[in-house]
Structure formats: structure tokens, C-alpha cells
Amino acid sequence: MVKSVMPLSMGVWWYATAYAIFLALLPFLAKGLKAPGREYHLSLAATVLVIWGLTSFIPGMIGINDGFLGFIYLFILISAYKWYMKPFTTRQVWLMIGTGLGFFLLYTCASITLSLLGHDIGITPPANDSEATSKETSAALYPLSVQSFFQCFSLRCTY
């Protein structure tokens, strides 16, 4: 009964809980990222992109994308771009989209090949219906939180 009354504090909805924690930390995080300045913030963004961005393609690696650390990771990257970088040109955007699709296709082909060869790479369907329902609910909430996340930048929030 307590879980029904206070779902965020009891961790019933992991995604909403992670987003609420991120929002509580956001003012401190933004101030902390602005303090060291442009050079260190861009260095931090490059470092976390290499560490957590590239390791996310390796099956079995522990990722930070689940939970509030995933939001912090995205905030570090997006705030570095919004605060210190020039807007991307159309050519750069298409190059990034092509690169991303290329990595996606490479990863997908490698996953299919490994699974055909009998290697389990950790991609399995949900173990039970409650896990599937939880993931479907999280997927439904994701666009709303991403929209509010980017809306903060479009309004030039000063946290």
C-alpha cells in the first residue's frame, strides 16, 4: 500500500524515479559544469562520450544509461554543445546521422552473426509479463521526458 502512495520514493517506476532524481540535482549540476569553464567542460564531455558512449556497444558491459546517471551523462554532452559550441551545419548533421546508422548496422549485423553462430550476447526477451509491462511503460514515458529535457535548453533555462 505504501508503494502505491509514494511510487517515486519506493522505486516502483524506475524511469520516473530516475528523472525526478535528475531534476533535483539539475541546478547543482549545471552550476558545477559552468564553474570550470569551456575547456574543462568540453574535455569532460569528450571523456564521458568515449568511455560510456563507446562501451555501450560492447555486449555485457555495465552501462550508466539506466537511471539518473544516464540523464547526467546526456546533460553533460548536450550542455557542452549548447553552451560552448557553434551550431552544426547541415552537412555535419548528415555525417553524424550516417555514422550513427553505420554503427547501428554494424552492431546489428555482428549481433545477428554471433547469434547464428550460437553465441549468447545477452539480448533476450523479457523474463515475465510484469517486466515487459514495466519496459513498455518506460518506453511510453521516454518521449515526454526527452521533450521536457530539450525544452529546457530551447527556453535557455538558467539553472
Coordinates of N, CA and C in Angstrom, one line a residue:
M1 N 0.8 -1.2 0.0 CA 0.0 0.0 0.0 C 0.9 1.3 0.0
V2 N 2.0 1.2 0.7 CA 2.9 2.4 0.8 C 3.5 2.6 -0.6
K3 N 3.8 1.6 -1.3 CA 4.4 1.7 -2.7 C 3.4 2.4 -3.6
S4 N 2.1 2.2 -3.4 CA 1.1 2.8 -4.3 C 0.9 4.3 -4.0
V5 N 1.2 4.7 -2.7 CA 1.0 6.1 -2.4 C 2.3 6.9 -2.8
M6 N 3.4 6.3 -2.6 CA 4.7 7.0 -2.9 C 5.5 6.2 -3.9
P7 N 5.1 6.1 -5.2 CA 5.8 5.3 -6.1 C 7.2 5.8 -6.5
L8 N 7.4 7.1 -6.5 CA 8.7 7.6 -6.8 C 9.8 7.3 -5.8
S9 N 9.4 7.5 -4.5 CA 10.4 7.2 -3.4 C 10.6 5.8 -3.2
M10 N 9.6 4.9 -3.6 CA 9.8 3.5 -3.3 C 10.3 2.8 -4.6
G11 N 10.6 3.5 -5.6 CA 11.2 2.9 -6.8 C 10.3 2.0 -7.6
V12 N 9.0 2.2 -7.6 CA 8.1 1.4 -8.4 C 8.3 1.7 -9.8
W13 N 8.4 2.9 -10.2 CA 8.6 3.3 -11.6 C 10.0 3.8 -11.7
W14 N 10.9 3.0 -12.1 CA 12.4 3.3 -12.1 C 12.7 4.5 -13.0
Y15 N 12.0 4.6 -14.1 CA 12.3 5.7 -15.0 C 11.9 7.1 -14.5
A16 N 10.6 7.1 -13.9 CA 10.2 8.4 -13.3 C 11.0 8.7 -12.1
T17 N 11.4 7.7 -11.3 CA 12.2 7.9 -10.2 C 13.6 8.5 -10.6
A18 N 14.2 7.9 -11.6 CA 15.5 8.4 -12.1 C 15.4 9.9 -12.6
Y19 N 14.3 10.2 -13.3 CA 14.1 11.5 -13.8 C 13.9 12.5 -12.7
A20 N 13.1 12.1 -11.7 CA 12.9 13.0 -10.5 C 14.2 13.3 -9.8
I21 N 15.1 12.3 -9.7 CA 16.4 12.5 -9.0 C 17.2 13.4 -9.9
F22 N 17.2 13.2 -11.2 CA 18.0 14.1 -12.1 C 17.5 15.5 -12.0
L23 N 16.2 15.8 -11.9 CA 15.7 17.1 -11.8 C 16.0 17.8 -10.5
A24 N 16.1 17.0 -9.4 CA 16.5 17.5 -8.1 C 18.0 17.9 -8.2
L25 N 18.8 17.2 -8.9 CA 20.2 17.5 -9.0 C 20.6 18.5 -10.1
L26 N 19.7 18.8 -11.0 CA 20.0 19.6 -12.1 C 20.5 21.0 -11.8
P27 N 20.0 21.8 -10.9 CA 20.6 23.1 -10.6 C 22.0 23.0 -10.1
F28 N 22.4 22.1 -9.3 CA 23.7 21.9 -8.8 C 24.7 21.4 -9.9
L29 N 24.2 20.5 -10.7 CA 24.9 20.0 -11.8 C 25.3 21.1 -12.8
A30 N 24.3 21.9 -13.2 CA 24.5 23.0 -14.2 C 25.5 24.0 -13.6
K31 N 25.4 24.4 -12.4 CA 26.3 25.3 -11.8 C 27.7 24.7 -11.7
G32 N 27.8 23.4 -11.4 CA 29.1 22.8 -11.3 C 29.8 22.6 -12.6
L33 N 29.0 22.5 -13.7 CA 29.6 22.4 -15.0 C 30.0 23.7 -15.6
K34 N 29.3 24.8 -15.2 CA 29.7 26.1 -15.7 C 31.0 26.7 -15.0
A35 N 31.2 26.2 -13.7 CA 32.3 26.8 -12.9 C 33.7 26.5 -13.6
P36 N 34.0 25.3 -14.0 CA 35.4 25.2 -14.6 C 35.6 25.8 -15.9
G37 N 34.6 26.1 -16.6 CA 34.7 26.8 -17.9 C 34.7 25.9 -19.1
R38 N 34.8 26.6 -20.2 CA 34.7 25.9 -21.5 C 35.6 24.7 -21.8
E39 N 36.9 24.9 -21.5 CA 37.9 23.9 -21.8 C 37.7 22.6 -21.0
Y40 N 37.5 22.7 -19.8 CA 37.3 21.5 -18.9 C 35.9 20.9 -19.2
H41 N 34.9 21.7 -19.5 CA 33.6 21.1 -19.8 C 33.6 20.3 -21.1
L42 N 34.3 20.8 -22.1 CA 34.4 20.1 -23.3 C 35.3 18.9 -23.2
S43 N 36.3 19.0 -22.4 CA 37.1 17.8 -22.1 C 36.4 16.7 -21.4
L44 N 35.5 17.1 -20.4 CA 34.7 16.2 -19.7 C 33.7 15.5 -20.7
A45 N 33.1 16.3 -21.5 CA 32.1 15.8 -22.5 C 32.8 14.7 -23.4
A46 N 34.0 15.1 -23.9 CA 34.7 14.1 -24.8 C 35.1 12.8 -24.0
T47 N 35.5 13.0 -22.8 CA 35.9 11.8 -22.0 C 34.7 10.9 -21.7
V48 N 33.5 11.4 -21.3 CA 32.4 10.6 -21.0 C 31.8 10.0 -22.3
L49 N 31.9 10.7 -23.4 CA 31.4 10.2 -24.6 C 32.3 9.0 -25.0
V50 N 33.6 9.1 -24.9 CA 34.4 7.9 -25.2 C 34.2 6.8 -24.3
I51 N 34.2 7.1 -23.0 CA 34.1 6.0 -22.0 C 32.7 5.3 -22.1
W52 N 31.6 6.1 -21.9 CA 30.3 5.4 -21.8 C 29.6 5.3 -23.2
G53 N 30.0 6.2 -24.1 CA 29.4 6.1 -25.4 C 29.9 4.8 -26.2
L54 N 31.2 4.6 -26.2 CA 31.8 3.5 -27.0 C 31.6 2.2 -26.3
T55 N 31.6 2.2 -24.9 CA 31.5 0.9 -24.2 C 30.0 0.4 -24.3
S56 N 29.1 1.3 -24.6 CA 27.7 0.9 -24.7 C 27.5 -0.1 -25.9
F57 N 28.4 -0.1 -26.8 CA 28.3 -1.1 -28.0 C 28.9 -2.4 -27.6
I58 N 29.5 -2.6 -26.5 CA 30.1 -3.9 -26.1 C 29.1 -4.6 -25.3
P59 N 28.6 -5.8 -25.8 CA 27.6 -6.6 -25.0 C 28.2 -7.0 -23.6
G60 N 27.3 -6.9 -22.6 CA 27.7 -7.4 -21.3 C 28.3 -6.3 -20.4
M61 N 28.7 -5.1 -21.0 CA 29.2 -4.0 -20.2 C 28.2 -3.4 -19.4
I62 N 28.5 -2.9 -18.3 CA 27.6 -2.2 -17.4 C 27.5 -0.8 -17.9
G63 N 26.3 -0.4 -18.2 CA 26.0 0.9 -18.8 C 25.4 1.8 -17.7
I64 N 25.6 3.1 -17.9 CA 25.0 4.1 -17.0 C 23.7 4.7 -17.5
N65 N 23.3 4.2 -18.6 CA 22.1 4.7 -19.3 C 20.8 4.4 -18.5
D66 N 20.8 3.4 -17.6 CA 19.7 3.1 -16.8 C 19.8 3.9 -15.5
G67 N 18.9 4.8 -15.3 CA 18.8 5.5 -14.1 C 19.2 7.0 -14.3
F68 N 19.4 7.7 -13.2 CA 19.6 9.1 -13.2 C 21.0 9.4 -13.8
L69 N 22.0 8.5 -13.7 CA 23.3 8.7 -14.3 C 23.2 8.9 -15.8
G70 N 22.3 8.2 -16.4 CA 22.1 8.4 -17.9 C 21.7 9.8 -18.2
F71 N 20.8 10.3 -17.4 CA 20.4 11.7 -17.6 C 21.6 12.7 -17.4
I72 N 22.4 12.4 -16.4 CA 23.5 13.3 -16.1 C 24.5 13.2 -17.3
Y73 N 24.7 12.0 -17.8 CA 25.6 11.8 -19.0 C 25.1 12.6 -20.2
L74 N 23.8 12.6 -20.5 CA 23.2 13.3 -21.6 C 23.3 14.8 -21.3
F75 N 23.1 15.2 -20.1 CA 23.2 16.7 -19.7 C 24.6 17.2 -20.0
I76 N 25.6 16.4 -19.6 CA 27.0 16.8 -19.8 C 27.2 17.1 -21.3
L77 N 26.8 16.1 -22.1 CA 27.0 16.2 -23.5 C 26.2 17.4 -24.2
I78 N 25.0 17.5 -23.9 CA 24.1 18.5 -24.5 C 24.4 19.9 -24.0
S79 N 24.7 20.0 -22.7 CA 25.1 21.4 -22.2 C 26.4 21.8 -22.8
A80 N 27.4 21.0 -23.0 CA 28.6 21.4 -23.7 C 28.4 21.9 -25.1
Y81 N 27.5 21.2 -25.8 CA 27.2 21.7 -27.1 C 26.4 23.0 -27.1
K82 N 25.4 23.1 -26.3 CA 24.6 24.3 -26.2 C 25.3 25.5 -25.7
W83 N 26.2 25.3 -24.7 CA 26.8 26.5 -24.1 C 28.1 26.9 -24.8
Y84 N 28.8 26.0 -25.5 CA 30.2 26.3 -25.9 C 30.4 26.1 -27.4
M85 N 29.6 25.4 -28.1 CA 29.9 25.0 -29.5 C 29.0 25.8 -30.4
K86 N 29.5 25.9 -31.7 CA 28.7 26.5 -32.7 C 27.7 25.5 -33.2
P87 N 26.6 26.0 -33.7 CA 25.6 25.0 -34.2 C 26.2 24.2 -35.4
F88 N 25.7 23.0 -35.5 CA 26.2 22.1 -36.5 C 25.6 22.5 -37.9
T89 N 26.4 22.4 -38.9 CA 25.9 22.6 -40.3 C 25.1 21.4 -40.7
T90 N 24.3 21.6 -41.8 CA 23.5 20.5 -42.3 C 24.4 19.4 -42.8
R91 N 25.6 19.7 -43.3 CA 26.5 18.6 -43.7 C 27.0 17.8 -42.5
Q92 N 27.3 18.5 -41.4 CA 27.8 17.8 -40.2 C 26.7 16.9 -39.7
V93 N 25.4 17.4 -39.7 CA 24.3 16.6 -39.2 C 24.1 15.4 -40.0
W94 N 24.2 15.5 -41.3 CA 24.0 14.3 -42.1 C 25.2 13.3 -41.9
L95 N 26.4 13.8 -41.7 CA 27.5 13.0 -41.5 C 27.4 12.2 -40.2
M96 N 26.9 12.9 -39.1 CA 26.6 12.2 -37.8 C 25.5 11.2 -37.9
I97 N 24.5 11.5 -38.7 CA 23.4 10.5 -38.8 C 23.9 9.3 -39.6
G98 N 24.7 9.5 -40.6 CA 25.2 8.4 -41.4 C 26.2 7.6 -40.6
T99 N 27.0 8.2 -39.8 CA 27.9 7.5 -38.9 C 27.1 6.7 -37.8
G100 N 26.1 7.3 -37.3 CA 25.3 6.6 -36.3 C 24.6 5.4 -36.9
L101 N 24.0 5.6 -38.1 CA 23.4 4.4 -38.8 C 24.4 3.4 -39.2
G102 N 25.6 3.8 -39.5 CA 26.6 2.8 -39.9 C 27.0 2.0 -38.7
F103 N 27.2 2.6 -37.5 CA 27.5 1.8 -36.3 C 26.3 0.9 -35.9
F104 N 25.1 1.4 -36.1 CA 23.9 0.6 -35.7 C 23.9 -0.6 -36.6
L105 N 24.1 -0.4 -37.9 CA 24.1 -1.6 -38.8 C 25.2 -2.5 -38.5
L106 N 26.4 -2.0 -38.2 CA 27.5 -2.9 -37.9 C 27.2 -3.7 -36.6
Y107 N 26.6 -3.0 -35.6 CA 26.3 -3.7 -34.4 C 25.2 -4.8 -34.6
T108 N 24.2 -4.4 -35.4 CA 23.1 -5.3 -35.7 C 23.6 -6.6 -36.4
C109 N 24.4 -6.3 -37.4 CA 25.0 -7.5 -38.2 C 25.9 -8.3 -37.4
A110 N 26.7 -7.7 -36.5 CA 27.5 -8.5 -35.6 C 26.7 -9.3 -34.6
S111 N 25.6 -8.7 -34.1 CA 24.7 -9.4 -33.2 C 24.0 -10.6 -33.9
I112 N 23.6 -10.4 -35.1 CA 22.9 -11.5 -35.8 C 23.9 -12.6 -36.1
T113 N 25.1 -12.2 -36.6 CA 26.1 -13.2 -36.9 C 26.5 -14.0 -35.7
L114 N 26.7 -13.4 -34.6 CA 27.1 -14.1 -33.3 C 25.9 -15.0 -32.9
S115 N 24.7 -14.5 -33.0 CA 23.6 -15.4 -32.5 C 23.4 -16.6 -33.4
L116 N 23.7 -16.4 -34.8 CA 23.6 -17.5 -35.7 C 24.7 -18.6 -35.4
L117 N 25.8 -18.1 -34.9 CA 26.9 -19.0 -34.6 C 26.8 -19.6 -33.2
G118 N 25.7 -19.2 -32.5 CA 25.4 -19.8 -31.2 C 26.0 -19.1 -30.0
H119 N 26.4 -17.9 -30.2 CA 27.0 -17.2 -29.0 C 25.9 -16.3 -28.4
D120 N 25.7 -16.4 -27.1 CA 24.7 -15.6 -26.4 C 25.3 -14.3 -26.1
I121 N 24.8 -13.2 -26.6 CA 25.4 -11.9 -26.3 C 24.5 -11.1 -25.4
G122 N 23.6 -11.7 -24.7 CA 22.8 -11.1 -23.7 C 21.6 -10.3 -24.2
I123 N 21.1 -10.5 -25.4 CA 19.9 -9.9 -25.9 C 18.8 -11.0 -25.8
T124 N 18.0 -10.8 -24.8 CA 16.9 -11.8 -24.6 C 15.6 -11.1 -24.4
P125 N 14.5 -11.8 -24.7 CA 13.2 -11.2 -24.4 C 12.9 -11.1 -22.9
P126 N 11.9 -10.3 -22.5 CA 11.6 -10.2 -21.1 C 11.3 -11.6 -20.4
A127 N 11.7 -11.7 -19.2 CA 11.5 -13.0 -18.5 C 10.1 -13.2 -18.1
N128 N 9.3 -12.2 -17.9 CA 7.9 -12.4 -17.5 C 7.1 -11.2 -18.0
D129 N 5.8 -11.3 -17.8 CA 4.9 -10.2 -18.3 C 5.1 -8.9 -17.5
S130 N 5.4 -8.9 -16.2 CA 5.5 -7.7 -15.5 C 6.7 -6.9 -15.9
E131 N 7.8 -7.6 -16.3 CA 9.0 -7.0 -16.8 C 8.7 -6.3 -18.1
A132 N 8.0 -7.0 -19.0 CA 7.6 -6.4 -20.3 C 6.7 -5.2 -20.1
T133 N 5.7 -5.3 -19.2 CA 4.9 -4.1 -19.0 C 5.6 -2.9 -18.4
S134 N 6.6 -3.2 -17.5 CA 7.4 -2.1 -17.0 C 8.2 -1.4 -18.1
K135 N 8.8 -2.2 -19.0 CA 9.6 -1.7 -20.1 C 8.7 -0.9 -21.1
E136 N 7.5 -1.4 -21.3 CA 6.6 -0.8 -22.3 C 6.2 0.6 -21.7
T137 N 5.9 0.6 -20.4 CA 5.5 1.9 -19.7 C 6.7 2.9 -19.8
S138 N 7.9 2.4 -19.5 CA 9.0 3.3 -19.6 C 9.2 3.8 -21.0
A139 N 9.0 3.0 -22.0 CA 9.2 3.4 -23.4 C 8.1 4.5 -23.7
A140 N 6.9 4.4 -23.1 CA 5.9 5.4 -23.4 C 6.2 6.7 -22.7
L141 N 6.9 6.7 -21.5 CA 7.2 7.9 -20.8 C 8.5 8.6 -21.4
Y142 N 9.3 7.8 -22.1 CA 10.6 8.3 -22.6 C 10.4 9.6 -23.4
P143 N 9.5 9.6 -24.4 CA 9.4 10.8 -25.3 C 9.0 12.0 -24.5
L144 N 8.2 11.9 -23.4 CA 7.8 13.0 -22.6 C 8.9 13.6 -21.9
S145 N 9.8 12.8 -21.3 CA 10.9 13.3 -20.5 C 12.0 13.9 -21.5
V146 N 12.2 13.3 -22.6 CA 13.2 13.8 -23.6 C 12.7 15.2 -24.1
Q147 N 11.4 15.3 -24.3 CA 10.8 16.6 -24.8 C 11.0 17.7 -23.7
S148 N 10.8 17.4 -22.4 CA 11.0 18.4 -21.4 C 12.4 18.7 -21.2
F149 N 13.3 17.6 -21.4 CA 14.7 17.8 -21.2 C 15.2 18.8 -22.3
F150 N 14.8 18.6 -23.6 CA 15.3 19.5 -24.6 C 14.6 20.9 -24.6
Q151 N 13.3 20.9 -24.0 CA 12.6 22.1 -23.9 C 13.3 23.1 -22.9
C152 N 14.0 22.5 -21.9 CA 14.8 23.3 -21.0 C 15.8 24.1 -21.8
F153 N 16.5 23.5 -22.7 CA 17.5 24.1 -23.5 C 17.0 25.1 -24.5
S154 N 15.8 24.8 -25.1 CA 15.3 25.7 -26.0 C 14.8 27.0 -25.4
L155 N 14.4 26.9 -24.1 CA 14.0 28.1 -23.3 C 15.1 28.8 -22.7
R156 N 16.3 28.2 -22.9 CA 17.6 28.8 -22.3 C 17.4 28.9 -20.8
C157 N 17.1 27.8 -20.2 CA 16.9 27.8 -18.7 C 18.3 28.1 -18.1
T158 N 18.3 28.8 -17.0 CA 19.5 29.2 -16.3 C 19.5 28.6 -14.9
Y159 N 19.8 27.3 -14.9 CA 19.8 26.6 -13.6 C 21.1 26.9 -12.9

